mmCIF file of C-alpha atoms and ligand atoms in Angstrom:
data_model
loop_
_atom_site.group_PDB
_atom_site.id
_atom_site.type_symbol
_atom_site.label_atom_id
_atom_site.label_comp_id
_atom_site.label_asym_id
_atom_site.label_seq_id
_atom_site.Cartn_x
_atom_site.Cartn_y
_atom_site.Cartn_z
ATOM 1 C CA MET A 1 -5.985 20.805 31.053
ATOM 2 C CA ILE A 2 -2.776 18.986 30.083
ATOM 3 C CA ASN A 3 0.136 21.315 29.159
ATOM 4 C CA GLN A 4 2.161 18.998 27.243
ATOM 5 C CA PRO A 5 0.950 15.514 26.550
ATOM 6 C CA HIS A 6 2.825 12.260 26.857
ATOM 7 C CA VAL A 7 2.690 10.712 23.375
ATOM 8 C CA ALA A 8 3.193 7.132 22.190
ATOM 9 C CA ILE A 9 3.886 5.635 18.817
ATOM 10 C CA VAL A 10 2.697 2.050 18.350
ATOM 11 C CA GLY A 11 4.699 0.652 15.471
ATOM 12 C CA ALA A 12 7.565 3.022 15.990
ATOM 13 C CA THR A 13 10.128 0.994 14.072
ATOM 14 C CA GLY A 14 7.991 0.655 10.790
ATOM 15 C CA ALA A 15 8.070 2.879 7.770
ATOM 16 C CA VAL A 16 5.149 5.075 8.871
ATOM 17 C CA GLY A 17 6.196 5.073 12.599
ATOM 18 C CA ARG A 18 9.589 6.434 11.736
ATOM 19 C CA GLU A 19 8.037 9.114 9.748
ATOM 20 C CA MET A 20 5.848 10.019 12.602
ATOM 21 C CA LEU A 21 8.799 10.458 14.690
ATOM 22 C CA VAL A 22 10.315 12.887 12.087
ATOM 23 C CA CYS A 23 7.059 14.800 11.666
ATOM 24 C CA LEU A 24 6.885 15.279 15.464
ATOM 25 C CA GLU A 25 10.415 16.477 15.611
ATOM 26 C CA GLU A 26 10.088 18.710 12.516
ATOM 27 C CA ARG A 27 6.799 20.281 13.818
ATOM 28 C CA ASN A 28 8.150 20.705 17.217
ATOM 29 C CA PHE A 29 5.152 19.017 18.582
ATOM 30 C CA PRO A 30 4.695 20.043 22.194
ATOM 31 C CA LEU A 31 5.154 16.897 24.143
ATOM 32 C CA SER A 32 6.361 16.146 27.660
ATOM 33 C CA GLN A 33 7.593 12.457 26.998
ATOM 34 C CA LEU A 34 7.694 10.203 23.890
ATOM 35 C CA THR A 35 7.225 6.336 24.357
ATOM 36 C CA LEU A 36 8.175 4.037 21.396
ATOM 37 C CA LEU A 37 6.365 0.830 21.083
ATOM 38 C CA ALA A 38 6.883 -2.047 18.767
ATOM 39 C CA SER A 39 6.989 -6.090 18.837
ATOM 40 C CA ALA A 40 9.295 -7.912 21.279
ATOM 41 C CA ARG A 41 11.664 -8.346 18.158
ATOM 42 C CA SER A 42 12.443 -4.511 18.380
ATOM 43 C CA ALA A 43 12.379 -4.065 22.279
ATOM 44 C CA GLY A 44 15.648 -2.521 23.509
ATOM 45 C CA GLN A 45 16.595 -0.980 20.020
ATOM 46 C CA THR A 46 17.141 2.914 20.334
ATOM 47 C CA MET A 47 15.745 5.554 18.142
ATOM 48 C CA THR A 48 16.788 9.142 18.209
ATOM 49 C CA PHE A 49 14.328 12.004 18.942
ATOM 50 C CA ARG A 50 15.433 15.698 19.521
ATOM 51 C CA ASN A 51 19.108 14.367 19.944
ATOM 52 C CA LYS A 52 18.112 11.903 22.575
ATOM 53 C CA ASP A 53 18.145 8.161 22.385
ATOM 54 C CA ILE A 54 14.849 6.510 23.271
ATOM 55 C CA LYS A 55 14.564 2.751 23.902
ATOM 56 C CA VAL A 56 11.871 0.889 21.838
ATOM 57 C CA GLN A 57 9.572 -1.098 24.380
ATOM 58 C CA GLU A 58 7.479 -4.177 23.693
ATOM 59 C CA LEU A 59 3.822 -3.439 23.177
ATOM 60 C CA THR A 60 1.890 -4.920 26.144
ATOM 61 C CA ASP A 61 -1.724 -4.364 27.726
ATOM 62 C CA LYS A 62 0.179 -2.148 30.309
ATOM 63 C CA SER A 63 1.819 0.184 27.809
ATOM 64 C CA PHE A 64 -0.639 2.928 27.945
ATOM 65 C CA GLU A 65 -0.725 3.950 31.509
ATOM 66 C CA GLY A 66 0.001 7.775 31.836
ATOM 67 C CA ILE A 67 0.055 8.229 28.115
ATOM 68 C CA ASP A 68 -2.259 10.860 26.707
ATOM 69 C CA ILE A 69 -2.117 10.298 22.909
ATOM 70 C CA ALA A 70 -1.131 7.182 20.971
ATOM 71 C CA LEU A 71 -0.385 7.198 17.379
ATOM 72 C CA PHE A 72 -1.054 3.597 16.020
ATOM 73 C CA SER A 73 0.658 2.339 12.848
ATOM 74 C CA ALA A 74 1.315 -1.411 13.406
ATOM 75 C CA GLY A 75 -1.496 -2.934 11.168
ATOM 76 C CA GLY A 76 -5.129 -3.535 11.646
ATOM 77 C CA GLY A 77 -4.973 -6.567 14.025
ATOM 78 C CA ILE A 78 -2.774 -4.628 16.529
ATOM 79 C CA SER A 79 -5.172 -1.698 16.384
ATOM 80 C CA LEU A 80 -8.293 -3.867 16.883
ATOM 81 C CA GLU A 81 -6.689 -5.476 19.868
ATOM 82 C CA TYR A 82 -4.788 -2.586 21.487
ATOM 83 C CA ALA A 83 -6.709 0.552 20.583
ATOM 84 C CA PRO A 84 -9.570 -0.110 22.977
ATOM 85 C CA ILE A 85 -7.149 -0.911 25.732
ATOM 86 C CA ALA A 86 -5.348 2.370 25.229
ATOM 87 C CA ALA A 87 -8.553 4.177 25.178
ATOM 88 C CA ALA A 88 -9.690 2.419 28.386
ATOM 89 C CA ALA A 89 -6.425 3.681 30.073
ATOM 90 C CA GLY A 90 -7.440 7.343 29.223
ATOM 91 C CA CYS A 91 -5.462 7.755 25.966
ATOM 92 C CA VAL A 92 -6.760 9.303 22.685
ATOM 93 C CA VAL A 93 -5.955 6.886 19.919
ATOM 94 C CA ILE A 94 -5.013 8.207 16.380
ATOM 95 C CA ASP A 95 -5.114 5.020 14.208
ATOM 96 C CA ASN A 96 -3.565 4.650 10.733
ATOM 97 C CA SER A 97 -5.044 1.379 10.088
ATOM 98 C CA SER A 98 -8.454 0.630 8.375
ATOM 99 C CA ALA A 99 -9.644 -1.022 11.447
ATOM 100 C CA PHE A 100 -12.038 1.701 12.592
ATOM 101 C CA ARG A 101 -12.404 4.023 9.603
ATOM 102 C CA MET A 102 -15.959 3.180 8.726
ATOM 103 C CA ASP A 103 -17.321 2.854 12.284
ATOM 104 C CA GLU A 104 -19.934 5.646 12.832
ATOM 105 C CA ASP A 105 -18.649 6.611 16.145
ATOM 106 C CA VAL A 106 -15.049 7.134 15.039
ATOM 107 C CA PRO A 107 -14.349 10.258 13.198
ATOM 108 C CA LEU A 108 -12.196 9.986 10.009
ATOM 109 C CA VAL A 109 -10.133 13.198 9.690
ATOM 110 C CA VAL A 110 -8.070 15.136 7.245
ATOM 111 C CA PRO A 111 -7.131 18.322 9.264
ATOM 112 C CA GLU A 112 -7.355 20.718 6.189
ATOM 113 C CA ILE A 113 -10.773 19.353 5.267
ATOM 114 C CA ASN A 114 -12.802 18.271 8.404
ATOM 115 C CA PRO A 115 -10.774 19.296 11.601
ATOM 116 C CA GLU A 116 -14.052 19.733 13.696
ATOM 117 C CA ALA A 117 -14.690 16.060 13.418
ATOM 118 C CA ALA A 118 -11.821 15.277 15.673
ATOM 119 C CA ALA A 119 -13.703 16.619 18.757
ATOM 120 C CA ASN A 120 -16.735 14.043 18.418
ATOM 121 C CA ARG A 121 -14.830 10.896 19.453
ATOM 122 C CA PRO A 122 -17.076 8.879 21.838
ATOM 123 C CA ARG A 123 -14.710 5.883 21.810
ATOM 124 C CA GLN A 124 -11.434 8.175 22.128
ATOM 125 C CA ILE A 125 -10.419 6.674 18.746
ATOM 126 C CA ILE A 126 -9.794 8.994 15.557
ATOM 127 C CA ALA A 127 -9.111 7.213 12.415
ATOM 128 C CA ASN A 128 -6.500 8.467 9.827
ATOM 129 C CA PRO A 129 -7.910 7.786 6.183
ATOM 130 C CA ASN A 130 -6.446 5.631 3.368
ATOM 131 C CA CYS A 131 -3.361 7.263 1.775
ATOM 132 C CA SER A 132 -4.662 7.647 -1.833
ATOM 133 C CA THR A 133 -7.916 9.001 -0.390
ATOM 134 C CA ILE A 134 -6.169 11.562 1.647
ATOM 135 C CA ILE A 135 -3.955 12.828 -1.322
ATOM 136 C CA THR A 136 -6.879 12.817 -3.902
ATOM 137 C CA LEU A 137 -9.078 14.911 -1.451
ATOM 138 C CA MET A 138 -6.239 17.107 -0.715
ATOM 139 C CA GLY A 139 -6.353 18.000 -4.477
ATOM 140 C CA LEU A 140 -10.217 18.136 -4.662
ATOM 141 C CA ALA A 141 -11.136 19.966 -1.382
ATOM 142 C CA PRO A 142 -10.414 23.515 -2.700
ATOM 143 C CA LEU A 143 -12.562 22.772 -5.850
ATOM 144 C CA HIS A 144 -15.332 21.150 -3.664
ATOM 145 C CA ARG A 145 -15.559 24.481 -1.639
ATOM 146 C CA ALA A 146 -15.790 26.585 -4.916
ATOM 147 C CA PHE A 147 -17.978 24.324 -7.174
ATOM 148 C CA GLY A 148 -19.567 21.529 -5.043
ATOM 149 C CA LEU A 149 -18.229 18.027 -5.580
ATOM 150 C CA LYS A 150 -20.543 15.400 -7.087
ATOM 151 C CA GLY A 151 -18.449 12.638 -8.428
ATOM 152 C CA ILE A 152 -15.025 11.380 -8.867
ATOM 153 C CA ILE A 153 -13.477 9.133 -11.599
ATOM 154 C CA ALA A 154 -9.898 8.369 -10.588
ATOM 155 C CA SER A 155 -6.817 6.173 -11.464
ATOM 156 C CA THR A 156 -4.078 5.910 -8.961
ATOM 157 C CA TYR A 157 -0.391 5.387 -9.558
ATOM 158 C CA GLN A 158 0.805 3.878 -6.241
ATOM 159 C CA ALA A 159 4.296 3.769 -5.084
ATOM 160 C CA VAL A 160 5.869 0.415 -3.696
ATOM 161 C CA SER A 161 6.595 2.053 -0.262
ATOM 162 C CA GLY A 162 2.799 1.801 0.197
ATOM 163 C CA SER A 163 3.607 -1.939 0.796
ATOM 164 C CA GLY A 164 6.076 -1.147 3.436
ATOM 165 C CA ALA A 165 9.857 -1.849 3.490
ATOM 166 C CA GLN A 166 9.192 -5.161 1.735
ATOM 167 C CA GLY A 167 7.669 -3.374 -1.465
ATOM 168 C CA ILE A 168 10.827 -1.038 -1.628
ATOM 169 C CA GLU A 169 13.131 -4.167 -1.285
ATOM 170 C CA GLU A 170 11.200 -6.229 -4.093
ATOM 171 C CA LEU A 171 11.322 -3.273 -6.446
ATOM 172 C CA ASN A 172 15.226 -2.766 -5.775
ATOM 173 C CA GLU A 173 16.003 -6.492 -6.059
ATOM 174 C CA GLN A 174 14.069 -6.916 -9.294
ATOM 175 C CA ILE A 175 15.826 -3.861 -10.758
ATOM 176 C CA ARG A 176 19.343 -5.321 -9.777
ATOM 177 C CA ALA A 177 18.306 -8.757 -11.191
ATOM 178 C CA LEU A 178 17.160 -7.178 -14.562
ATOM 179 C CA VAL A 179 20.548 -5.288 -14.819
ATOM 180 C CA GLU A 180 22.501 -8.397 -13.966
ATOM 181 C CA GLY A 181 20.493 -10.492 -16.085
ATOM 182 C CA SER A 182 19.749 -12.935 -13.226
ATOM 183 C CA GLN A 183 16.258 -14.346 -12.494
ATOM 184 C CA VAL A 184 13.581 -12.129 -11.200
ATOM 185 C CA HIS A 185 11.702 -13.144 -8.033
ATOM 186 C CA THR A 186 8.357 -12.069 -7.020
ATOM 187 C CA LYS A 187 7.171 -12.305 -3.423
ATOM 188 C CA VAL A 188 5.029 -9.129 -2.516
ATOM 189 C CA TYR A 189 3.238 -8.481 -5.807
ATOM 190 C CA PRO A 190 1.298 -10.917 -8.036
ATOM 191 C CA HIS A 191 3.511 -9.925 -11.003
ATOM 192 C CA GLN A 192 6.982 -8.612 -11.548
ATOM 193 C CA ILE A 193 6.677 -4.694 -10.467
ATOM 194 C CA ALA A 194 10.017 -3.551 -12.114
ATOM 195 C CA HIS A 195 9.321 -2.352 -15.730
ATOM 196 C CA ASN A 196 5.546 -3.068 -15.173
ATOM 197 C CA VAL A 197 2.339 -1.733 -13.735
ATOM 198 C CA ILE A 198 -0.028 -3.868 -11.845
ATOM 199 C CA PRO A 199 -3.804 -2.878 -11.705
ATOM 200 C CA HIS A 200 -4.171 -4.670 -8.421
ATOM 201 C CA VAL A 201 -3.908 -3.057 -4.897
ATOM 202 C CA ASP A 202 -5.468 -4.890 -2.014
ATOM 203 C CA VAL A 203 -7.963 -7.677 -2.272
ATOM 204 C CA PHE A 204 -10.663 -8.043 -5.099
ATOM 205 C CA GLN A 205 -14.291 -7.902 -3.904
ATOM 206 C CA GLU A 206 -17.567 -9.380 -5.571
ATOM 207 C CA THR A 207 -18.225 -6.007 -7.461
ATOM 208 C CA GLY A 208 -14.869 -6.423 -9.324
ATOM 209 C CA TYR A 209 -13.470 -3.506 -7.442
ATOM 210 C CA THR A 210 -10.616 -3.922 -4.983
ATOM 211 C CA LYS A 211 -11.024 -2.794 -1.271
ATOM 212 C CA GLU A 212 -8.428 0.018 -1.986
ATOM 213 C CA GLU A 213 -10.580 1.231 -4.697
ATOM 214 C CA GLN A 214 -13.685 1.101 -2.431
ATOM 215 C CA LYS A 215 -11.949 3.017 0.123
ATOM 216 C CA MET A 216 -11.841 6.181 -2.008
ATOM 217 C CA LEU A 217 -15.691 5.813 -2.276
ATOM 218 C CA HIS A 218 -16.671 5.131 1.421
ATOM 219 C CA GLU A 219 -13.967 7.309 3.072
ATOM 220 C CA GLY A 220 -14.351 10.160 0.585
ATOM 221 C CA ARG A 221 -18.214 10.309 1.387
ATOM 222 C CA LYS A 222 -17.436 10.307 5.133
ATOM 223 C CA ILE A 223 -14.749 12.798 5.097
ATOM 224 C CA LEU A 224 -16.720 15.378 3.042
ATOM 225 C CA ASN A 225 -20.055 14.565 4.527
ATOM 226 C CA LEU A 226 -21.261 13.901 1.078
ATOM 227 C CA PRO A 227 -23.297 10.511 1.427
ATOM 228 C CA ASP A 228 -24.283 10.710 -2.394
ATOM 229 C CA LEU A 229 -20.892 11.340 -3.758
ATOM 230 C CA LYS A 230 -20.198 9.008 -6.746
ATOM 231 C CA VAL A 231 -16.774 7.563 -6.985
ATOM 232 C CA THR A 232 -15.285 5.089 -9.538
ATOM 233 C CA CYS A 233 -11.676 4.253 -9.077
ATOM 234 C CA THR A 234 -8.849 2.007 -10.401
ATOM 235 C CA CYS A 235 -5.963 1.570 -8.062
ATOM 236 C CA VAL A 236 -2.537 0.777 -9.821
ATOM 237 C CA ARG A 237 0.954 -0.137 -8.369
ATOM 238 C CA VAL A 238 3.676 1.322 -10.295
ATOM 239 C CA PRO A 239 7.548 1.205 -10.025
ATOM 240 C CA VAL A 240 7.994 4.271 -8.235
ATOM 241 C CA MET A 241 9.647 4.107 -4.653
ATOM 242 C CA ARG A 242 7.726 6.837 -2.891
ATOM 243 C CA SER A 243 4.745 9.356 -3.432
ATOM 244 C CA HIS A 244 1.323 8.441 -4.940
ATOM 245 C CA SER A 245 -0.053 10.115 -8.084
ATOM 246 C CA ILE A 246 -3.780 10.246 -9.013
ATOM 247 C CA SER A 247 -5.354 11.212 -12.254
ATOM 248 C CA VAL A 248 -8.987 12.458 -11.576
ATOM 249 C CA SER A 249 -11.952 13.699 -13.421
ATOM 250 C CA ALA A 250 -14.135 15.507 -10.782
ATOM 251 C CA LEU A 251 -17.710 16.417 -11.424
ATOM 252 C CA PHE A 252 -19.328 19.449 -9.900
ATOM 253 C CA GLU A 253 -22.716 20.891 -9.032
ATOM 254 C CA LYS A 254 -21.537 24.405 -10.702
ATOM 255 C CA THR A 255 -19.777 24.874 -13.895
ATOM 256 C CA PRO A 256 -16.098 25.484 -13.215
ATOM 257 C CA SER A 257 -13.620 27.284 -15.224
ATOM 258 C CA VAL A 258 -9.813 26.352 -15.459
ATOM 259 C CA THR A 259 -8.905 29.793 -14.133
ATOM 260 C CA GLU A 260 -11.315 29.765 -11.263
ATOM 261 C CA ALA A 261 -10.217 26.280 -10.474
ATOM 262 C CA GLN A 262 -6.506 27.512 -10.371
ATOM 263 C CA GLU A 263 -7.598 30.438 -8.213
ATOM 264 C CA ALA A 264 -9.238 28.099 -5.704
ATOM 265 C CA TYR A 265 -5.674 26.734 -4.673
ATOM 266 C CA ARG A 266 -4.540 30.331 -3.585
ATOM 267 C CA ASP A 267 -3.657 30.444 0.266
ATOM 268 C CA GLN A 268 -4.798 26.815 0.801
ATOM 269 C CA LYS A 269 -2.778 25.002 3.401
ATOM 270 C CA GLY A 270 -1.112 21.608 2.510
ATOM 271 C CA VAL A 271 -1.712 21.750 -1.329
ATOM 272 C CA ARG A 272 0.277 23.672 -3.937
ATOM 273 C CA LEU A 273 -0.701 24.445 -7.511
ATOM 274 C CA VAL A 274 2.102 23.327 -9.937
ATOM 275 C CA ASP A 275 0.348 23.864 -13.256
ATOM 276 C CA ASP A 276 2.365 25.334 -16.238
ATOM 277 C CA PRO A 277 2.672 22.381 -18.766
ATOM 278 C CA SER A 278 4.079 24.530 -21.393
ATOM 279 C CA GLN A 279 7.176 25.095 -19.033
ATOM 280 C CA GLY A 280 7.230 21.305 -18.088
ATOM 281 C CA LEU A 281 5.613 22.256 -14.866
ATOM 282 C CA TYR A 282 3.277 19.705 -13.346
ATOM 283 C CA PRO A 283 3.557 17.558 -10.199
ATOM 284 C CA VAL A 284 5.810 14.500 -10.319
ATOM 285 C CA PRO A 285 6.361 11.944 -7.468
ATOM 286 C CA LEU A 286 10.054 12.666 -7.042
ATOM 287 C CA ASN A 287 9.211 16.398 -6.348
ATOM 288 C CA THR A 288 6.755 15.660 -3.491
ATOM 289 C CA THR A 289 8.864 12.966 -1.827
ATOM 290 C CA GLY A 290 9.706 13.947 1.747
ATOM 291 C CA LYS A 291 7.608 16.894 1.504
ATOM 292 C CA ASP A 292 4.446 17.966 3.536
ATOM 293 C CA ASP A 293 2.502 19.588 0.658
ATOM 294 C CA CYS A 294 0.457 17.734 -1.965
ATOM 295 C CA GLU A 295 0.730 19.106 -5.505
ATOM 296 C CA VAL A 296 -2.130 19.668 -8.172
ATOM 297 C CA GLY A 297 -1.632 20.419 -11.760
ATOM 298 C CA ARG A 298 -2.733 19.619 -15.474
ATOM 299 C CA ILE A 299 -6.008 21.229 -14.616
ATOM 300 C CA ARG A 300 -8.260 21.247 -17.755
ATOM 301 C CA LEU A 301 -11.803 20.919 -18.780
ATOM 302 C CA ASP A 302 -12.917 17.383 -19.092
ATOM 303 C CA GLN A 303 -13.812 16.574 -22.709
ATOM 304 C CA VAL A 304 -16.635 13.968 -21.946
ATOM 305 C CA LEU A 305 -18.274 14.955 -18.781
ATOM 306 C CA PRO A 306 -20.287 18.144 -18.365
ATOM 307 C CA ASN A 307 -19.308 20.440 -15.286
ATOM 308 C CA ALA A 308 -16.083 18.533 -14.872
ATOM 309 C CA LEU A 309 -12.459 19.091 -14.614
ATOM 310 C CA ALA A 310 -9.635 16.842 -15.249
ATOM 311 C CA LEU A 311 -6.530 17.060 -12.916
ATOM 312 C CA TRP A 312 -3.410 15.399 -11.536
ATOM 313 C CA VAL A 313 -2.650 15.230 -7.926
ATOM 314 C CA VAL A 314 0.537 13.984 -6.254
ATOM 315 C CA GLY A 315 1.426 13.508 -2.679
ATOM 316 C CA ASP A 316 3.938 11.755 -0.438
ATOM 317 C CA GLN A 317 1.925 8.892 0.873
ATOM 318 C CA VAL A 318 4.156 8.027 3.716
ATOM 319 C CA ARG A 319 3.858 11.729 4.913
ATOM 320 C CA LYS A 320 0.658 13.398 4.138
ATOM 321 C CA GLY A 321 -1.003 9.935 3.220
ATOM 322 C CA ALA A 322 -0.086 8.650 6.823
ATOM 323 C CA ALA A 323 2.374 10.042 9.382
ATOM 324 C CA LEU A 324 1.881 13.767 8.852
ATOM 325 C CA ASN A 325 -1.999 13.644 8.628
ATOM 326 C CA ALA A 326 -1.915 11.691 12.057
ATOM 327 C CA VAL A 327 0.463 13.984 13.634
ATOM 328 C CA GLN A 328 -1.650 16.957 12.432
ATOM 329 C CA ILE A 329 -4.704 15.223 14.094
ATOM 330 C CA ALA A 330 -2.671 14.818 17.320
ATOM 331 C CA GLU A 331 -1.970 18.548 17.106
ATOM 332 C CA ILE A 332 -5.708 19.215 17.043
ATOM 333 C CA VAL A 333 -6.339 16.716 20.044
ATOM 334 C CA ALA A 334 -3.387 18.149 21.981
ATOM 335 C CA ALA A 335 -4.596 21.816 21.795
ATOM 336 C CA ARG A 336 -7.860 20.803 23.534
ATOM 337 C CA LEU A 337 -6.781 18.170 26.002
HETATM 338 P P1 A2P B 401 8.674 -4.458 14.577
HETATM 339 O O1 A2P B 401 9.599 -3.704 13.791
HETATM 340 O O2 A2P B 401 9.172 -4.849 15.986
HETATM 341 O O3 A2P B 401 8.266 -5.736 13.834
HETATM 342 P P2 A2P B 401 5.655 -1.988 8.602
HETATM 343 O O4 A2P B 401 4.243 -1.661 8.304
HETATM 344 O O5 A2P B 401 6.530 -0.853 8.073
HETATM 345 O O6 A2P B 401 6.101 -3.299 8.471
HETATM 346 O O7 A2P B 401 5.767 -1.549 10.338
HETATM 347 C C1 A2P B 401 4.920 -2.389 11.141
HETATM 348 C C2 A2P B 401 5.088 -1.964 12.665
HETATM 349 O O8 A2P B 401 4.312 -2.598 13.450
HETATM 350 C C3 A2P B 401 6.602 -2.082 13.090
HETATM 351 O O9 A2P B 401 7.027 -1.045 13.999
HETATM 352 C C4 A2P B 401 6.371 -3.398 13.848
HETATM 353 O O10 A2P B 401 7.401 -3.626 14.970
HETATM 354 C C5 A2P B 401 5.097 -3.142 14.445
HETATM 355 N N1 A2P B 401 4.479 -4.565 14.940
HETATM 356 C C6 A2P B 401 4.231 -5.625 14.019
HETATM 357 N N2 A2P B 401 3.742 -6.633 14.724
HETATM 358 C C7 A2P B 401 3.675 -6.165 16.062
HETATM 359 C C8 A2P B 401 3.248 -6.669 17.278
HETATM 360 N N3 A2P B 401 2.774 -7.936 17.349
HETATM 361 N N4 A2P B 401 3.393 -5.960 18.475
HETATM 362 C C9 A2P B 401 3.821 -4.680 18.324
HETATM 363 N N5 A2P B 401 4.253 -4.145 17.164
HETATM 364 C C10 A2P B 401 4.152 -4.716 16.070
#
């Protein structure tokens, strides 16, 4: 039994890594020591945690000796290479990349939905799901428990911070160029993102869907343990800095009513009902930014599909869609080390 684990963040200087640091601090995570790892470029830089400066170290094969839990958010390539090294050194890896998510012997966990899955980790690797999938399922899980989910038709409205610091920079630069009347440059996205929306997140596959869109299908099935769940999704990049929004029509086994659906959110952890459209009350991305809770609103009967509800879910994808979810998984692991 380890009283207080030694925790490492791999990719500590990235957008999600920094947020992990914030979440560990805010949640008063019980750790004995925190090691920050990144590329050689950042080695020697200091980051503040609990009023103390910690030096960032270069990630190497030897980084994991003595570490109990490692939170990875440095991209799929780094995870593929270093997660097995960390696990072999006796560390539990919580990986934010898509590298292991669909592996049968790697659990895919949203703590409010399937916390028990974290205990069954033969490779000592636990995967953190895709950000849009987490936020959508946070909105749907209470309804699934009440009515039995059968299918999802979703459109996402994804913030530019989902593409890391470079996405934010591109939107800011383009807005500046438009205001100044200078030339707009595009580097990160296939089209100008300022004053635009782009129905293209991640790479297209033979089916005509993108990889991001298929994550909602495959990861949704795995997390909810619903192998027959049907999902159609369109993922769209929008000129919003932070927080993803998702418009969902959800099909159920039982006939839902709007009132029962609203009731289903009572006392649920991590998701809040904000649903009084006559008063202008519904979730918007600026209101969830920097917050832990996802928000759900605009709940109404779907006018096309039987036994279906239409709703709108919003959540901070850097927090609940990535860093916070990983830290919550770490809390489950730490409690049982
Ligand atoms: P660094 O800042 O030293 O490049 P983001 O997704 O926000 O761009 O963050 C990526 C994170 O992954 C950063 O912390 C980055 O560190 C880290 N990273 C990228 N390449 C490597 C590498 N080769 N070894 C270790 N960390 C890496």
